[in-house]
Amino acid sequence: MESYEATIGLEVHVQLKTRTKAFCACATTFGAAPNSQTCPVCLGHPGTLPVLNAEALRLATRAAAALGCELADTVTFDRKNYFYVDLPKGFQISQHFGAVGLGGQVAYWDLEGFGTIPLERVHLEEDVAKAIHDEAYVRSGETLLDFNRAGVPLMEVVSKPAMTSAGEARRYIVALRQTLIEAGVSDCDLDKGAFRIDTNISVKRRGAAELGEQVEIKNLNSIRAMEDALAYEYERQGAILRAGGAVQRETRLFDEGTGETRVMRTKEVRADYRFFAEPDLPSVHLTAAYIENARAGLGPAPADRIRELREAYAATSAEAEMLAFTPGYYEFLTATAAHIRGERRPIVNWMVGDITRELNERGVALADCRLAPAGLAALLTLVESGTINVAAAREVLAIMMSAGGEPGAIVEARGLGQISDPAIIESIVREALAANPKAVADMKAGKEKAKGAIVGFVMKKTSGRANPEVVNASIVKLLGEY
Ligand code: ZN
Ligand code: MN
């Protein structure tokens, strides 16, 4: 059977986190009474003039920088003309001839490795009114309009058609969302319509140079819906091609109930939006200082942090995600590593293990406890050098997290130092062997587990301070005598 492959591109509309709209002073508060946040500008009254919201431009510039785009030094706006009820003025203010950012990329990660999806552009535009027809309170054949959303600043992120599966599209979306949330430009809340995904997918014979006919799927409400819609389309188009048919160029809707797509409209020709420069908005020159300011504080991309955690810290992929995305963890971990010369893996163990458990038990965030990176590094050095054992280190850690303090001083004050002197340990091991003849017999019969009784005896006697390695060596050395 012939093999087919998908070519997928995604366009995402992201609502920027501004208090007011893109070209007027109306509020953007989610969930306000319908049409309560409107004015003549966002209602499209003739003769009104738009004024650019500086914060919208700053956030779009910052997002474009976070996505590695080439940034525009002059920002211009254009009119995208079309007629629909959600847009009474007859055009949407967008960026067609210019864009805040060109190119760029989103790096994603998965269990096996990493991938990069190149971007086409990132541009700024305004949202349109929300048309409501599916709700129970709308009479059939009628459409209600809420203009609270009209004029809200959107950033459109257009990928190149570079994805080949629904799973890859999901990984791209997860990485894109994470990047934008971390950059602080949007909440990317899918449930509130702040992150809306449009897709295009074509299917061709594997290896063929020419792309198949493109189908668009719009109005996807969740990442799950996007993945299901793309998987369904891949199968549907593949079946048509296998049967010798031709895929129609069209826009389809995904029905979450049935898991199928259905035709929304057939596109014989590309819509002509008669783009032209918006005469009511001047172009804006962005200085180098402005751009520098907009990118201030951007950290490494999510995929770069995941890679660093997996490769330099030997974290598993689940640990890497947890450490990369729990607030404050990555910064804390790398700051701790800066104080440590030896293995970095123990930092991962302590952070995903005891530190997280302590924080969860107390219901506090890492930033709110007394532990500092230098303190953790000093504690790990005490374990590494054999000054204290792991059990004692747990005790010291709990004190450091609640009351603060320097680990060496805590060990001193509480007498938690590890006992490594073989003479002392051997005398306790002798005691243990003499008191446990059954364990001795079992060990001699090759039952490794029986050793636990001896180790337990020694640890109890030393309040857990015995060096486990010395205890084990003493047991091996002395077993024959009993
Ligand atoms: Zn307004
Ligand atoms: Mn758009």
Short mmCIF file of C-alpha atoms and ligand atoms in Angstrom, two decimals:
data_model
loop_
_atom_site.label_atom_id
_atom_site.label_comp_id
_atom_site.label_asym_id
_atom_site.label_seq_id
_atom_site.Cartn_x
_atom_site.Cartn_y
_atom_site.Cartn_z
CA MET A 1 0.00 0.00 0.00
CA GLU A 2 1.25 3.46 -0.82
CA SER A 3 2.39 5.65 1.99
CA TYR A 4 1.19 9.22 2.46
CA GLU A 5 2.50 12.07 4.56
CA ALA A 6 0.93 15.20 6.01
CA THR A 7 2.21 18.76 5.73
CA ILE A 8 0.85 20.92 8.53
CA GLY A 9 1.04 24.64 9.23
CA LEU A 10 -0.49 26.45 12.20
CA GLU A 11 -1.76 30.00 12.67
CA VAL A 12 -2.32 30.96 16.26
CA HIS A 13 -4.08 34.10 17.46
CA VAL A 14 -2.82 35.09 20.88
CA GLN A 15 -4.49 37.76 22.98
CA LEU A 16 -1.92 40.14 24.39
CA LYS A 17 -2.10 40.91 28.11
CA THR A 18 -3.10 44.59 27.99
CA ARG A 19 -5.59 46.40 30.20
CA THR A 20 -7.05 48.29 27.26
CA LYS A 21 -7.76 47.60 23.59
CA ALA A 22 -5.33 47.99 20.69
CA PHE A 23 -6.65 51.25 19.25
CA CYS A 24 -8.99 52.73 21.90
CA ALA A 25 -9.12 53.04 25.69
CA CYS A 26 -11.85 50.42 26.29
CA ALA A 27 -11.12 47.76 28.92
CA THR A 28 -10.30 44.17 27.95
CA THR A 29 -11.65 42.54 31.13
CA PHE A 30 -12.86 39.01 30.41
CA GLY A 31 -16.43 38.10 31.26
CA ALA A 32 -17.89 41.64 31.44
CA ALA A 33 -21.55 42.14 30.44
CA PRO A 34 -21.90 41.95 26.63
CA ASN A 35 -21.14 45.22 24.84
CA SER A 36 -20.27 47.02 28.08
CA GLN A 37 -16.65 47.64 27.00
CA THR A 38 -17.16 49.50 23.76
CA CYS A 39 -16.80 52.97 22.27
CA PRO A 40 -17.28 54.56 18.84
CA VAL A 41 -13.74 53.50 17.79
CA CYS A 42 -14.09 49.75 18.44
CA LEU A 43 -17.70 49.79 17.25
CA GLY A 44 -16.40 51.10 13.93
CA HIS A 45 -18.31 54.37 13.75
CA PRO A 46 -17.38 56.49 10.72
CA GLY A 47 -15.01 59.35 11.40
CA THR A 48 -13.42 57.89 14.51
CA LEU A 49 -9.64 57.57 14.69
CA PRO A 50 -7.55 54.71 16.13
CA VAL A 51 -4.67 55.43 18.52
CA LEU A 52 -2.07 52.69 18.98
CA ASN A 53 -1.79 51.15 22.45
CA ALA A 54 1.93 51.35 23.27
CA GLU A 55 1.74 48.35 25.59
CA ALA A 56 0.31 46.15 22.81
CA LEU A 57 3.26 47.06 20.60
CA ARG A 58 5.74 46.43 23.43
CA LEU A 59 4.28 42.99 24.18
CA ALA A 60 4.21 41.99 20.50
CA THR A 61 7.83 43.11 20.12
CA ARG A 62 8.79 41.15 23.24
CA ALA A 63 6.98 38.04 21.96
CA ALA A 64 8.71 38.30 18.58
CA ALA A 65 12.06 38.60 20.38
CA ALA A 66 11.28 35.54 22.55
CA LEU A 67 10.51 33.60 19.35
CA GLY A 68 13.80 34.58 17.76
CA CYS A 69 12.23 36.67 14.98
CA GLU A 70 14.02 39.33 13.04
CA LEU A 71 12.48 42.46 14.56
CA ALA A 72 11.09 45.31 12.50
CA ASP A 73 12.62 48.70 13.13
CA THR A 74 9.59 50.40 11.60
CA VAL A 75 6.12 49.17 12.41
CA THR A 76 3.29 49.85 9.97
CA PHE A 77 -0.36 48.85 9.82
CA ASP A 78 -2.64 47.83 6.97
CA ARG A 79 -6.32 47.35 6.35
CA LYS A 80 -7.61 43.88 5.60
CA ASN A 81 -10.91 44.54 3.87
CA TYR A 82 -13.82 42.16 4.10
CA PHE A 83 -17.49 42.29 5.00
CA TYR A 84 -18.91 40.32 7.89
CA VAL A 85 -21.20 41.11 10.80
CA ASP A 86 -18.40 40.87 13.35
CA LEU A 87 -16.60 43.79 11.70
CA PRO A 88 -18.95 46.73 10.99
CA LYS A 89 -16.25 49.08 9.73
CA GLY A 90 -15.53 46.66 6.87
CA PHE A 91 -11.84 46.14 7.54
CA GLN A 92 -9.56 44.74 10.21
CA ILE A 93 -6.43 46.66 11.17
CA SER A 94 -3.58 44.20 10.72
CA GLN A 95 -0.02 44.04 9.41
CA HIS A 96 0.25 42.69 5.90
CA PHE A 97 3.14 44.51 4.25
CA GLY A 98 5.18 44.58 7.44
CA ALA A 99 5.20 42.56 10.63
CA VAL A 100 6.60 43.07 14.11
CA GLY A 101 8.71 39.97 13.57
CA LEU A 102 9.77 37.90 10.55
CA GLY A 103 11.19 34.38 10.66
CA GLY A 104 12.01 32.96 14.06
CA GLN A 105 11.36 29.48 15.37
CA VAL A 106 9.82 27.37 18.08
CA ALA A 107 11.95 24.55 19.47
CA TYR A 108 10.00 21.66 21.00
CA TRP A 109 10.96 18.59 22.99
CA ASP A 110 9.54 15.13 23.39
CA LEU A 111 10.52 11.90 25.11
CA GLU A 112 13.07 11.03 22.43
CA GLY A 113 14.63 14.36 21.62
CA PHE A 114 14.12 17.80 20.15
CA GLY A 115 12.81 19.49 17.02
CA THR A 116 12.50 23.00 15.61
CA ILE A 117 9.61 24.48 13.63
CA PRO A 118 10.46 27.62 11.64
CA LEU A 119 8.05 30.56 11.76
CA GLU A 120 6.86 32.68 8.87
CA ARG A 121 5.94 35.83 10.80
CA VAL A 122 4.51 37.33 13.96
CA HIS A 123 2.17 40.25 13.45
CA LEU A 124 -0.12 42.50 15.44
CA GLU A 125 -3.80 42.98 14.65
CA GLU A 126 -7.14 43.68 16.27
CA ASP A 127 -9.76 41.13 17.25
CA VAL A 128 -13.32 41.32 15.91
CA ALA A 129 -16.67 41.01 17.69
CA LYS A 130 -17.74 37.65 19.03
CA ALA A 131 -20.65 36.22 17.01
CA ILE A 132 -22.89 34.01 19.14
CA HIS A 133 -25.29 31.59 17.45
CA ASP A 134 -24.86 28.20 19.12
CA GLU A 135 -26.03 29.13 22.62
CA ALA A 136 -29.44 28.03 23.91
CA TYR A 137 -30.55 31.65 24.44
CA VAL A 138 -30.11 32.54 20.76
CA ARG A 139 -33.17 32.01 18.58
CA SER A 140 -32.60 29.87 15.52
CA GLY A 141 -31.52 31.84 12.50
CA GLU A 142 -30.32 34.74 14.66
CA THR A 143 -26.82 35.84 15.60
CA LEU A 144 -25.94 37.91 18.66
CA LEU A 145 -22.85 40.11 18.68
CA ASP A 146 -20.60 41.02 21.62
CA PHE A 147 -18.23 43.86 20.78
CA ASN A 148 -16.26 43.62 24.03
CA ARG A 149 -13.76 41.55 22.09
CA ALA A 150 -13.66 43.88 19.07
CA GLY A 151 -10.38 45.78 19.04
CA VAL A 152 -8.63 43.60 21.61
CA PRO A 153 -4.94 43.29 20.60
CA LEU A 154 -4.03 39.98 19.02
CA MET A 155 -0.73 38.65 17.91
CA GLU A 156 -0.85 36.19 15.06
CA VAL A 157 1.95 33.61 15.03
CA VAL A 158 2.22 31.93 11.64
CA SER A 159 4.36 28.82 11.35
CA LYS A 160 5.85 27.56 8.13
CA PRO A 161 4.09 24.39 6.89
CA ALA A 162 6.82 22.33 8.50
CA MET A 163 5.02 19.82 10.70
CA THR A 164 4.31 16.30 9.55
CA SER A 165 2.01 14.84 12.22
CA ALA A 166 -0.70 15.76 14.69
CA GLY A 167 1.68 14.85 17.51
CA GLU A 168 4.33 17.23 16.23
CA ALA A 169 1.71 19.99 15.99
CA ARG A 170 0.84 19.38 19.64
CA ARG A 171 4.48 19.57 20.70
CA TYR A 172 4.86 22.83 18.77
CA ILE A 173 1.78 24.32 20.45
CA VAL A 174 2.90 23.27 23.94
CA ALA A 175 6.32 24.87 23.38
CA LEU A 176 4.86 28.04 21.82
CA ARG A 177 2.40 28.51 24.68
CA GLN A 178 5.08 27.95 27.30
CA THR A 179 7.37 30.49 25.61
CA LEU A 180 4.67 33.19 25.46
CA ILE A 181 3.46 32.61 29.02
CA GLU A 182 7.02 32.84 30.34
CA ALA A 183 7.64 36.01 28.33
CA GLY A 184 4.64 37.48 30.14
CA VAL A 185 2.91 38.60 26.94
CA SER A 186 -0.27 36.51 27.24
CA ASP A 187 -2.06 34.12 29.59
CA CYS A 188 -2.61 31.87 26.54
CA ASP A 189 -5.83 30.66 28.17
CA LEU A 190 -7.62 28.49 25.60
CA ASP A 191 -10.85 28.43 27.61
CA LYS A 192 -11.09 32.23 27.47
CA GLY A 193 -10.30 32.41 23.77
CA ALA A 194 -6.90 33.97 24.45
CA PHE A 195 -5.12 31.31 22.36
CA ARG A 196 -6.96 30.24 19.20
CA ILE A 197 -5.55 27.69 16.79
CA ASP A 198 -6.23 27.54 13.03
CA THR A 199 -4.60 24.77 11.06
CA ASN A 200 -3.90 23.89 7.47
CA ILE A 201 -3.08 20.39 6.37
CA SER A 202 -2.38 18.76 3.04
CA VAL A 203 -1.52 15.17 2.31
CA LYS A 204 0.80 13.91 -0.44
CA ARG A 205 2.46 10.70 -1.49
CA ARG A 206 5.52 10.21 0.73
CA GLY A 207 8.53 11.87 -0.81
CA ALA A 208 6.56 13.72 -3.53
CA ALA A 209 7.89 17.20 -4.25
CA GLU A 210 4.54 18.88 -4.81
CA LEU A 211 2.22 19.56 -1.88
CA GLY A 212 -1.34 18.28 -1.92
CA GLU A 213 -4.43 20.49 -1.90
CA GLN A 214 -4.67 22.42 1.34
CA VAL A 215 -7.55 22.11 3.78
CA GLU A 216 -8.01 24.57 6.62
CA ILE A 217 -9.59 23.64 9.93
CA LYS A 218 -10.75 26.56 12.05
CA ASN A 219 -12.15 27.20 15.52
CA LEU A 220 -10.27 24.56 17.47
CA ASN A 221 -10.99 25.02 21.16
CA SER A 222 -8.31 22.86 22.71
CA ILE A 223 -4.98 21.26 21.95
CA ARG A 224 -6.73 17.90 22.13
CA ALA A 225 -9.30 19.04 19.53
CA MET A 226 -6.48 20.22 17.24
CA GLU A 227 -4.69 16.91 17.50
CA ASP A 228 -7.88 14.91 16.88
CA ALA A 229 -8.91 17.14 13.95
CA LEU A 230 -5.50 16.80 12.27
CA ALA A 231 -5.41 13.03 12.80
CA TYR A 232 -8.91 12.75 11.32
CA GLU A 233 -8.01 14.94 8.31
CA TYR A 234 -4.86 12.96 7.62
CA GLU A 235 -6.91 9.77 7.45
CA ARG A 236 -9.72 11.37 5.42
CA GLN A 237 -7.43 12.93 2.80
CA GLY A 238 -5.27 9.80 2.64
CA ALA A 239 -8.36 7.67 1.96
CA ILE A 240 -9.46 9.99 -0.86
CA LEU A 241 -6.01 9.83 -2.49
CA ARG A 242 -5.75 6.06 -2.09
CA ALA A 243 -9.10 5.68 -3.83
CA GLY A 244 -7.76 7.75 -6.74
CA GLY A 245 -9.80 10.86 -5.87
CA ALA A 246 -8.83 14.50 -5.46
CA VAL A 247 -8.90 16.45 -2.21
CA GLN A 248 -10.94 19.66 -2.40
CA ARG A 249 -9.42 22.94 -1.29
CA GLU A 250 -11.79 24.00 1.48
CA THR A 251 -12.27 25.18 5.04
CA ARG A 252 -13.65 22.62 7.47
CA LEU A 253 -15.01 22.65 11.00
CA PHE A 254 -14.16 20.08 13.63
CA ASP A 255 -17.01 18.55 15.60
CA GLU A 256 -15.72 17.52 19.03
CA GLY A 257 -18.80 15.36 19.57
CA THR A 258 -18.24 13.09 16.57
CA GLY A 259 -14.48 13.58 16.24
CA GLU A 260 -15.00 14.41 12.55
CA THR A 261 -14.48 17.44 10.34
CA ARG A 262 -17.15 18.76 7.99
CA VAL A 263 -17.13 21.35 5.21
CA MET A 264 -17.61 24.96 6.29
CA ARG A 265 -16.91 26.63 2.97
CA THR A 266 -15.30 25.70 -0.31
CA LYS A 267 -12.62 28.07 -1.51
CA GLU A 268 -12.25 28.15 -5.25
CA VAL A 269 -10.11 31.27 -5.22
CA ARG A 270 -8.12 32.97 -2.52
CA ALA A 271 -10.14 35.70 -0.81
CA ASP A 272 -9.07 39.14 -2.00
CA TYR A 273 -8.70 41.36 1.03
CA ARG A 274 -7.54 44.41 -0.96
CA PHE A 275 -4.83 45.17 1.60
CA PHE A 276 -3.64 48.74 1.74
CA ALA A 277 -1.75 50.87 4.27
CA GLU A 278 -3.91 52.11 7.15
CA PRO A 279 -4.05 55.88 6.58
CA ASP A 280 -5.12 56.69 10.14
CA LEU A 281 -2.10 55.19 11.90
CA PRO A 282 1.40 56.60 11.44
CA SER A 283 4.32 54.22 11.14
CA VAL A 284 6.32 53.79 14.34
CA HIS A 285 10.10 53.71 14.41
CA LEU A 286 11.53 51.40 17.05
CA THR A 287 14.92 52.42 18.38
CA ALA A 288 17.56 49.90 19.41
CA ALA A 289 17.02 50.96 23.04
CA TYR A 290 13.27 50.30 22.74
CA ILE A 291 13.89 46.79 21.38
CA GLU A 292 16.53 46.11 24.04
CA ASN A 293 14.02 47.16 26.67
CA ALA A 294 11.28 44.99 25.20
CA ARG A 295 13.47 41.90 25.37
CA ALA A 296 14.76 42.60 28.90
CA GLY A 297 14.68 39.61 31.23
CA LEU A 298 13.87 36.98 28.62
CA GLY A 299 15.39 33.69 29.80
CA PRO A 300 16.48 30.67 27.79
CA ALA A 301 13.73 29.06 25.67
CA PRO A 302 11.84 26.16 27.28
CA ALA A 303 13.42 23.55 24.98
CA ASP A 304 16.91 24.90 25.74
CA ARG A 305 16.30 24.50 29.46
CA ILE A 306 14.95 20.98 28.96
CA ARG A 307 18.03 20.09 26.91
CA GLU A 308 20.40 21.51 29.54
CA LEU A 309 18.63 19.61 32.33
CA ARG A 310 18.73 16.33 30.44
CA GLU A 311 22.30 16.66 29.21
CA ALA A 312 24.20 18.52 31.94
CA TYR A 313 22.18 17.28 34.94
CA ALA A 314 21.24 13.77 33.76
CA ALA A 315 17.56 14.50 34.47
CA THR A 316 14.94 12.18 32.95
CA SER A 317 12.49 13.85 30.59
CA ALA A 318 9.78 13.94 33.28
CA GLU A 319 12.20 15.43 35.80
CA ALA A 320 13.43 17.95 33.24
CA GLU A 321 9.88 19.19 32.56
CA MET A 322 9.16 19.46 36.25
CA LEU A 323 12.38 21.35 36.97
CA ALA A 324 12.06 23.58 33.91
CA PHE A 325 8.45 24.63 34.53
CA THR A 326 7.97 24.78 38.29
CA PRO A 327 8.33 28.48 39.15
CA GLY A 328 11.78 29.32 40.45
CA TYR A 329 13.19 25.79 40.15
CA TYR A 330 15.40 26.19 37.11
CA GLU A 331 16.99 29.38 38.44
CA PHE A 332 17.53 27.77 41.87
CA LEU A 333 19.03 24.64 40.38
CA THR A 334 21.48 26.43 38.10
CA ALA A 335 22.46 28.80 40.93
CA THR A 336 23.16 25.77 43.15
CA ALA A 337 25.24 24.14 40.42
CA ALA A 338 27.42 27.25 40.22
CA HIS A 339 28.65 26.43 43.77
CA ILE A 340 29.34 22.76 43.10
CA ARG A 341 32.37 21.21 41.42
CA GLY A 342 31.37 17.56 41.30
CA GLU A 343 28.30 15.71 40.03
CA ARG A 344 25.19 17.72 39.26
CA ARG A 345 22.79 14.79 39.34
CA PRO A 346 22.42 14.94 43.18
CA ILE A 347 20.91 18.46 42.85
CA VAL A 348 18.15 16.95 40.68
CA ASN A 349 17.55 14.17 43.23
CA TRP A 350 17.20 16.60 46.11
CA MET A 351 15.04 19.07 44.22
CA VAL A 352 12.54 16.59 42.78
CA GLY A 353 12.64 14.54 46.00
CA ASP A 354 13.04 15.97 49.49
CA ILE A 355 12.81 19.67 48.68
CA THR A 356 9.58 19.28 46.72
CA ARG A 357 8.13 16.98 49.39
CA GLU A 358 8.92 19.51 52.13
CA LEU A 359 7.43 22.36 50.12
CA ASN A 360 4.27 20.37 49.40
CA GLU A 361 3.87 19.36 53.05
CA ARG A 362 4.06 22.97 54.14
CA GLY A 363 2.15 24.32 51.15
CA VAL A 364 4.76 26.96 50.34
CA ALA A 365 6.66 27.89 47.18
CA LEU A 366 10.43 27.56 46.84
CA ALA A 367 10.79 31.33 46.91
CA ASP A 368 8.99 31.46 50.28
CA CYS A 369 11.24 29.06 52.18
CA ARG A 370 14.59 29.89 53.81
CA LEU A 371 16.72 27.61 51.64
CA ALA A 372 19.23 29.39 49.38
CA PRO A 373 21.23 27.85 46.50
CA ALA A 374 24.54 28.34 48.33
CA GLY A 375 23.11 26.57 51.38
CA LEU A 376 21.92 23.58 49.37
CA ALA A 377 25.32 23.39 47.65
CA ALA A 378 27.07 23.38 51.05
CA LEU A 379 24.75 20.62 52.27
CA LEU A 380 25.41 18.47 49.19
CA THR A 381 29.15 18.98 49.69
CA LEU A 382 28.84 17.65 53.26
CA VAL A 383 27.12 14.52 51.91
CA GLU A 384 29.61 14.13 49.08
CA SER A 385 32.59 14.35 51.46
CA GLY A 386 31.03 11.79 53.82
CA THR A 387 30.73 14.27 56.72
CA ILE A 388 27.05 13.43 57.07
CA ASN A 389 24.93 10.63 55.67
CA VAL A 390 21.74 11.06 53.68
CA ALA A 391 19.44 10.56 56.68
CA ALA A 392 21.20 13.34 58.57
CA ALA A 393 21.19 15.53 55.47
CA ARG A 394 17.39 15.21 55.31
CA GLU A 395 17.15 16.42 58.87
CA VAL A 396 19.48 19.36 58.18
CA LEU A 397 17.57 20.24 55.02
CA ALA A 398 14.27 20.44 56.89
CA ILE A 399 15.84 22.85 59.38
CA MET A 400 17.39 24.95 56.62
CA MET A 401 14.05 25.19 54.83
CA SER A 402 12.07 26.24 57.88
CA ALA A 403 14.53 28.19 60.03
CA GLY A 404 17.43 28.87 57.68
CA GLY A 405 21.01 28.50 58.80
CA GLU A 406 24.33 27.14 57.57
CA PRO A 407 24.44 23.33 57.25
CA GLY A 408 27.88 22.91 58.88
CA ALA A 409 26.69 24.78 61.98
CA ILE A 410 23.45 22.76 62.14
CA VAL A 411 25.41 19.48 61.92
CA GLU A 412 27.70 20.68 64.72
CA ALA A 413 24.90 21.90 66.98
CA ARG A 414 22.84 18.71 66.60
CA GLY A 415 25.70 16.24 66.62
CA LEU A 416 24.68 14.89 63.23
CA GLY A 417 28.18 14.28 61.93
CA GLN A 418 28.63 10.89 60.35
CA ILE A 419 30.55 8.19 62.21
CA SER A 420 33.13 6.78 59.79
CA ASP A 421 35.75 5.49 62.24
CA PRO A 422 36.04 1.72 61.43
CA ALA A 423 37.01 0.84 65.01
CA ILE A 424 33.80 2.36 66.44
CA ILE A 425 31.62 0.89 63.70
CA GLU A 426 33.16 -2.58 63.94
CA SER A 427 32.48 -2.80 67.65
CA ILE A 428 28.79 -2.00 67.04
CA VAL A 429 28.62 -4.43 64.11
CA ARG A 430 30.02 -7.18 66.37
CA GLU A 431 27.27 -6.40 68.86
CA ALA A 432 24.69 -6.65 66.10
CA LEU A 433 25.99 -9.92 64.70
CA ALA A 434 26.08 -11.50 68.17
CA ALA A 435 22.50 -10.42 68.83
CA ASN A 436 21.10 -11.73 65.51
CA PRO A 437 22.15 -15.34 64.92
CA LYS A 438 19.26 -15.93 62.50
CA ALA A 439 20.33 -13.00 60.31
CA VAL A 440 23.91 -14.24 60.40
CA ALA A 441 22.81 -17.73 59.28
CA ASP A 442 20.63 -16.28 56.52
CA MET A 443 23.42 -14.06 55.23
CA LYS A 444 25.77 -17.01 55.15
CA ALA A 445 23.11 -18.89 53.14
CA GLY A 446 23.30 -16.06 50.59
CA LYS A 447 20.17 -14.13 51.62
CA GLU A 448 21.25 -10.53 51.00
CA LYS A 449 18.05 -9.17 52.57
CA ALA A 450 19.03 -10.44 55.99
CA LYS A 451 21.70 -7.75 56.16
CA GLY A 452 18.94 -5.20 56.79
CA ALA A 453 18.55 -6.38 60.39
CA ILE A 454 22.24 -5.81 61.10
CA VAL A 455 22.35 -2.40 59.39
CA GLY A 456 19.15 -1.41 61.22
CA PHE A 457 20.69 -2.37 64.56
CA VAL A 458 23.79 -0.25 63.87
CA MET A 459 21.79 2.74 62.69
CA LYS A 460 19.53 2.60 65.71
CA LYS A 461 22.52 2.44 68.02
CA THR A 462 24.16 5.46 66.28
CA SER A 463 20.97 7.49 65.80
CA GLY A 464 21.41 7.01 62.06
CA ARG A 465 24.88 8.56 62.00
CA ALA A 466 26.91 5.51 60.95
CA ASN A 467 28.54 5.73 57.53
CA PRO A 468 26.65 3.08 55.50
CA GLU A 469 29.68 2.17 53.42
CA VAL A 470 31.82 1.51 56.49
CA VAL A 471 28.95 -0.48 58.04
CA ASN A 472 28.69 -2.67 54.93
CA ALA A 473 32.44 -3.22 54.78
CA SER A 474 32.53 -4.18 58.46
CA ILE A 475 29.71 -6.71 58.03
CA VAL A 476 31.55 -8.36 55.13
CA LYS A 477 34.77 -8.39 57.13
CA LEU A 478 33.32 -9.76 60.37
CA LEU A 479 30.60 -12.15 59.19
CA GLY A 480 32.91 -15.15 59.06
CA GLU A 481 33.68 -14.87 62.77
CA TYR A 482 30.07 -15.56 63.79
ZN ZN B 1 -13.37 51.06 22.30
MN MN B 2 -5.49 37.02 11.80
#
